[in-house]
Structures are given as C-alpha cells and as structure tokens.
PDB file of C-alpha atoms in Angstrom:
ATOM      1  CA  UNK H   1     -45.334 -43.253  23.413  1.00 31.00           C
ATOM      2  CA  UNK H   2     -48.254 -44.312  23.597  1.00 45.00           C
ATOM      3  CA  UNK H   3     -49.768 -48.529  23.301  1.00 47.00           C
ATOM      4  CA  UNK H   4     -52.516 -49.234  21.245  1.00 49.00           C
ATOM      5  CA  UNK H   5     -55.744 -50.454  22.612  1.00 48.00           C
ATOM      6  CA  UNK H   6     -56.114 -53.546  21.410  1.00 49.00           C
ATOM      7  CA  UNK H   7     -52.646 -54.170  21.563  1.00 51.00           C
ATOM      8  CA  UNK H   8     -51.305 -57.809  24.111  1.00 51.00           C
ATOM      9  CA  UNK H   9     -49.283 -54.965  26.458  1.00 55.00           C
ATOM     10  CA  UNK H  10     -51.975 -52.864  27.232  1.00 62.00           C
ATOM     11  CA  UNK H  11     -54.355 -55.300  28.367  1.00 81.00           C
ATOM     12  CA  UNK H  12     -57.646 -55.022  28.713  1.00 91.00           C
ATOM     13  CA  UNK H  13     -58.697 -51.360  27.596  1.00 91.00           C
ATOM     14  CA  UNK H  14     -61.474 -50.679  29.455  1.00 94.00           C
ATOM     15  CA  UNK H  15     -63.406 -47.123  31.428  1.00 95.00           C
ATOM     16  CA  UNK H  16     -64.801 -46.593  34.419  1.00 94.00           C
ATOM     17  CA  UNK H  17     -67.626 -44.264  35.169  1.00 94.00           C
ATOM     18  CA  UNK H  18     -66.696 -41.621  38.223  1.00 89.00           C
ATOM     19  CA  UNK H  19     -69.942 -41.026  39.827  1.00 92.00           C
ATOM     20  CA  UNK H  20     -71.461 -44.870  40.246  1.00 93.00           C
ATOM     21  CA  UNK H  21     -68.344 -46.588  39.525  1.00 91.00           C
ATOM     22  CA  UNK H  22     -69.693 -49.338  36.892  1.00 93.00           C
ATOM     23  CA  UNK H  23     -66.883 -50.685  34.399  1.00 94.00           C
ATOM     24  CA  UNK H  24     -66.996 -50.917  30.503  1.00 93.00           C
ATOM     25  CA  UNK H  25     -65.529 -52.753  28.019  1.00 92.00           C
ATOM     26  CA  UNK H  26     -64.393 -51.456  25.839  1.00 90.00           C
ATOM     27  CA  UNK H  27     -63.570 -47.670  26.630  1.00 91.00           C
ATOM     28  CA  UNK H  28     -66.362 -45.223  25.840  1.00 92.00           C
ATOM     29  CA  UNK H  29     -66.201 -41.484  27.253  1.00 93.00           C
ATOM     30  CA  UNK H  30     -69.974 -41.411  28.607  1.00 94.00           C
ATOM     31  CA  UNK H  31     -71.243 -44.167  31.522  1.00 93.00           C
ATOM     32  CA  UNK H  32     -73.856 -46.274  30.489  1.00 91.00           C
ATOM     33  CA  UNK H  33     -75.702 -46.496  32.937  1.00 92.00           C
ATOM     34  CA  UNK H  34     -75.957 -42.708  34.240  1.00 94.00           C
ATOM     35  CA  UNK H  35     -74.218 -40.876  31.209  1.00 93.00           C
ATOM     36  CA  UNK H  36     -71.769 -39.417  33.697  1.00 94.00           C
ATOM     37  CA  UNK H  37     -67.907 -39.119  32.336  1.00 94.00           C
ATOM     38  CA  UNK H  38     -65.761 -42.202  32.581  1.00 94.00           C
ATOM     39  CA  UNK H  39     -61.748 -42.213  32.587  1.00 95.00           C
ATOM     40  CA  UNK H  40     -59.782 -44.992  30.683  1.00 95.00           C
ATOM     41  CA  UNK H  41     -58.732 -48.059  33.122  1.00 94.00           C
ATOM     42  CA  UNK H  42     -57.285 -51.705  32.439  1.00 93.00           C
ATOM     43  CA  UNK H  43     -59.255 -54.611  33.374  1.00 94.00           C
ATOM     44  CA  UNK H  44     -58.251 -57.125  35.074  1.00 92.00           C
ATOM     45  CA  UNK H  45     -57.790 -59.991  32.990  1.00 93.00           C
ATOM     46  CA  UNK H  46     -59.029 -63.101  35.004  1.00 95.00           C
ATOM     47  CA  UNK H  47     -62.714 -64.058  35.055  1.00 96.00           C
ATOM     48  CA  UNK H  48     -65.506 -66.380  34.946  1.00 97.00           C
ATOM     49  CA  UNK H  49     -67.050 -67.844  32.188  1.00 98.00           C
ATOM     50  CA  UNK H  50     -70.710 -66.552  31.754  1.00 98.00           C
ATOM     51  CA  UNK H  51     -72.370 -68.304  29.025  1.00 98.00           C
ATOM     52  CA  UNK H  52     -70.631 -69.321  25.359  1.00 97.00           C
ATOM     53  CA  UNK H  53     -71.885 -71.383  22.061  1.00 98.00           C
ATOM     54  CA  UNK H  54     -69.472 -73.441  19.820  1.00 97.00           C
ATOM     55  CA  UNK H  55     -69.641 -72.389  15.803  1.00 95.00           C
ATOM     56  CA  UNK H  56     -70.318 -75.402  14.490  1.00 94.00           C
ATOM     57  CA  UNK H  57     -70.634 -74.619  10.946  1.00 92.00           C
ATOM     58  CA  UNK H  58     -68.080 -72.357   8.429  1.00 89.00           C
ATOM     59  CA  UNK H  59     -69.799 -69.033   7.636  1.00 86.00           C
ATOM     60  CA  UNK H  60     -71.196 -68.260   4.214  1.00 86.00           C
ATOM     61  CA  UNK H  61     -69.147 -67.662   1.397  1.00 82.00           C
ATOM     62  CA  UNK H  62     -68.714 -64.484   0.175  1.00 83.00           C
ATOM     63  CA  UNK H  63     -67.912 -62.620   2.506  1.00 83.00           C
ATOM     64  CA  UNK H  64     -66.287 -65.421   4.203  1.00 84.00           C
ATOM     65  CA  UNK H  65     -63.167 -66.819   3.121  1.00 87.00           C
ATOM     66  CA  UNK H  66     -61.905 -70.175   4.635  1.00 85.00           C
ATOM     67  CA  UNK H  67     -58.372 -70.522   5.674  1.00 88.00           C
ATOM     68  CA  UNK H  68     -55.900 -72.691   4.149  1.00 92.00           C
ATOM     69  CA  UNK H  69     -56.587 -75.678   6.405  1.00 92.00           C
ATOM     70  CA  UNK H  70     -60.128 -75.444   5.971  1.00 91.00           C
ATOM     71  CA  UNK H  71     -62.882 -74.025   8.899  1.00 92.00           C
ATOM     72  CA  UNK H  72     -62.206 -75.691  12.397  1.00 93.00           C
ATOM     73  CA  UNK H  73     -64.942 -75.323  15.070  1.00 95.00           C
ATOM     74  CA  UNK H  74     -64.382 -73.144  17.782  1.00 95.00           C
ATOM     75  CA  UNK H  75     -65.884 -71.453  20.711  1.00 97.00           C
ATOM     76  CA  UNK H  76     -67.176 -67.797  21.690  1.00 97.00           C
ATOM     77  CA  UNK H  77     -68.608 -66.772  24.882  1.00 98.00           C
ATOM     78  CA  UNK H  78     -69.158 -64.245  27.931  1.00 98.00           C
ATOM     79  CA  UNK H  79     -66.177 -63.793  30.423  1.00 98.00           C
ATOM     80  CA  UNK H  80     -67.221 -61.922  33.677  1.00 97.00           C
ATOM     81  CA  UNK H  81     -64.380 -60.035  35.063  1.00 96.00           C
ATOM     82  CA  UNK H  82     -63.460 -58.877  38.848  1.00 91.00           C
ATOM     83  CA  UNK H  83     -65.203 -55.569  37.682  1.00 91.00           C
ATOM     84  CA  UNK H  84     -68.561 -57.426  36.716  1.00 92.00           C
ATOM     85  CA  UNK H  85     -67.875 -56.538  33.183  1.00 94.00           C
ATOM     86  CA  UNK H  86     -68.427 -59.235  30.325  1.00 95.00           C
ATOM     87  CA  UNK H  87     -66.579 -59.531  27.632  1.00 95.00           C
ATOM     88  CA  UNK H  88     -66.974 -61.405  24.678  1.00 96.00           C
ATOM     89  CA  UNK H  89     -64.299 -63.459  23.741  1.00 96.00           C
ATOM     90  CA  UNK H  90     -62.831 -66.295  21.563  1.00 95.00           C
ATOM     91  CA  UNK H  91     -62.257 -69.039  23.799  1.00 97.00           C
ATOM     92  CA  UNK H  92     -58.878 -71.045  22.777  1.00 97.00           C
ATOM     93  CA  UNK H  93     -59.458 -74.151  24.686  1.00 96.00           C
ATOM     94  CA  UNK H  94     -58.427 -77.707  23.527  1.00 95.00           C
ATOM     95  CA  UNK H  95     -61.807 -79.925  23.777  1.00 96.00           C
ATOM     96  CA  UNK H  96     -64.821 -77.807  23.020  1.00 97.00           C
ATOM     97  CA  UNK H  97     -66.980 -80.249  25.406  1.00 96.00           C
ATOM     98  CA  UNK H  98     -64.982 -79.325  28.599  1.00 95.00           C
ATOM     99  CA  UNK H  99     -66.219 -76.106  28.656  1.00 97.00           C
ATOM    100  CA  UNK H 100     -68.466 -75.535  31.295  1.00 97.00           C
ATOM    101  CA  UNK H 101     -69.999 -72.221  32.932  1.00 98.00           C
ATOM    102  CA  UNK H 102     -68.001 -70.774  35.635  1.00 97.00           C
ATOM    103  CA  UNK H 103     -64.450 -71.939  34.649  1.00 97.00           C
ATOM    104  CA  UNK H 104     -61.235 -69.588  35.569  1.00 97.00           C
ATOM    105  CA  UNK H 105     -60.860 -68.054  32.285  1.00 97.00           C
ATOM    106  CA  UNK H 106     -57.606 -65.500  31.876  1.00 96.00           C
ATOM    107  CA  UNK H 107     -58.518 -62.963  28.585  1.00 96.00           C
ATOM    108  CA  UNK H 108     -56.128 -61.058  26.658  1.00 94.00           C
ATOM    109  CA  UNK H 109     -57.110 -57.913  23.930  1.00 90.00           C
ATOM    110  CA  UNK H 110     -55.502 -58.729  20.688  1.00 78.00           C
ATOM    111  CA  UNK H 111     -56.096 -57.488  16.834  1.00 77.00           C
ATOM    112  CA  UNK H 112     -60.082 -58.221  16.747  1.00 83.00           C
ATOM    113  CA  UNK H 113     -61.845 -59.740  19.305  1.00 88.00           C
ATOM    114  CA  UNK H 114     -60.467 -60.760  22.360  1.00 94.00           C
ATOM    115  CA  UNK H 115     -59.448 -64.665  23.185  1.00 95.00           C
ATOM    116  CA  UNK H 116     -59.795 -66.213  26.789  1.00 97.00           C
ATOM    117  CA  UNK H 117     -57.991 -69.269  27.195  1.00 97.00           C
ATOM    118  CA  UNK H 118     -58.257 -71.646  30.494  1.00 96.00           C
ATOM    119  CA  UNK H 119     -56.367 -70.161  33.965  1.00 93.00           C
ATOM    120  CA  UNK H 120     -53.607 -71.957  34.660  1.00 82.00           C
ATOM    121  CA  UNK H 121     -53.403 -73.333  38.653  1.00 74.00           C
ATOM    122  CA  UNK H 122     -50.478 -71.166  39.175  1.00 73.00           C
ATOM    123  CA  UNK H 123     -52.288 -68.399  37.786  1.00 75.00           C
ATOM    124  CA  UNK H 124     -55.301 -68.991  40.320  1.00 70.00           C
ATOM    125  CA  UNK H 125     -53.094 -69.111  43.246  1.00 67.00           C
ATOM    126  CA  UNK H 126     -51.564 -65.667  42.651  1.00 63.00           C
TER     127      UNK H 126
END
C-alpha cells in the first residue's frame, strides 16, 4: 500500500535530480535545472525561514468564503530546507510579530499547502 503525497506520514514528497543532484519540491519527473530524470525522495522536514508576509486582510468574496469564526490573520512564507529547497508554507505560529528570518522552522505536507510551525529546542538538539 501505498501513502499519499500530501499525506502527514509521508512527509515531505519531494525528487531529486540524478545527474547534478538539485532537490524539488514537490516531485516532478524532469530536473529543473538540467531536464535530466529525477527519482521521488522525502525531504527533510527542518529548515530556515527565508522570507514570509502576514495576510492581513480576508480575501474577496465570491470565491472566498469566510469560516464560521470569521477571517483571522495569518502568515505564509519561504522555508529553506537541508536540501536548499524552499517551500512555501503556512506558518502556524502564535504572535505574527515574532517571526523573524532565519528561525528553526519544522514543516509538515498536509491536504493543501504545507504548514511550518516553530522547532521545538528538543527538536534542534536531535
């Protein structure tokens, strides 16, 4: 049996290229950098964070439909992994203004876009 690729247990779904060795995410067949083959790997999941922006404002409506507690805030960014890949990524953090560039950021693959939430100290020290 196979997982799913954007399923929690499978992590990170990612590919990486056989002749110059640069990582993707997510998956694709073809390198693109030299359009050689690339074979399915998981990422790791811990990183940096790159760059991000906070979504101040709700979306417009239609297509947008608010949820039942109305729109919150939140945060999307760039997390550079080991591999030097960056993903984008919800960031589930609890104040929007202590997120800085270059915090320990762990990311997980979920239904839709991935989320990164803070690394943990034991975490960092494994």
């Amino acid at each position: 049996m196979t997982t799913h690729p954007r399923s929690p247990a499978a992590g990170l779904q990612g590919a990486c290229c056989r002749g110059c060795s640069v990582a993707v995410y997510p998956a694709d067949a073809a390198c693109p950098r030299c359009g050689g083959p690339a074979e399915p790997a998981v990422l790791k999941s811990a990183g940096t964070l790159w760059t991000w922006t906070v979504q101040r404002y709700a979306p417009k409506s239609p297509p947008y439909q608010p949820p039942p507690g109305g729109f919150e805030p939140f945060a999307v960014g760039y997390v550079e992994l080991d591999e030097g890949v960056r993903v984008a990524a919800v960031l589930e953090v609890d104040d929007l203004d202590a997120i800085r560039i270059g915090m320990p950021l762990t990311v997980r693959a979920g239904d839709g876009v991935p989320r990164a939430r803070p690394t943990t100290a034991a975490e960092e020290s494994s």
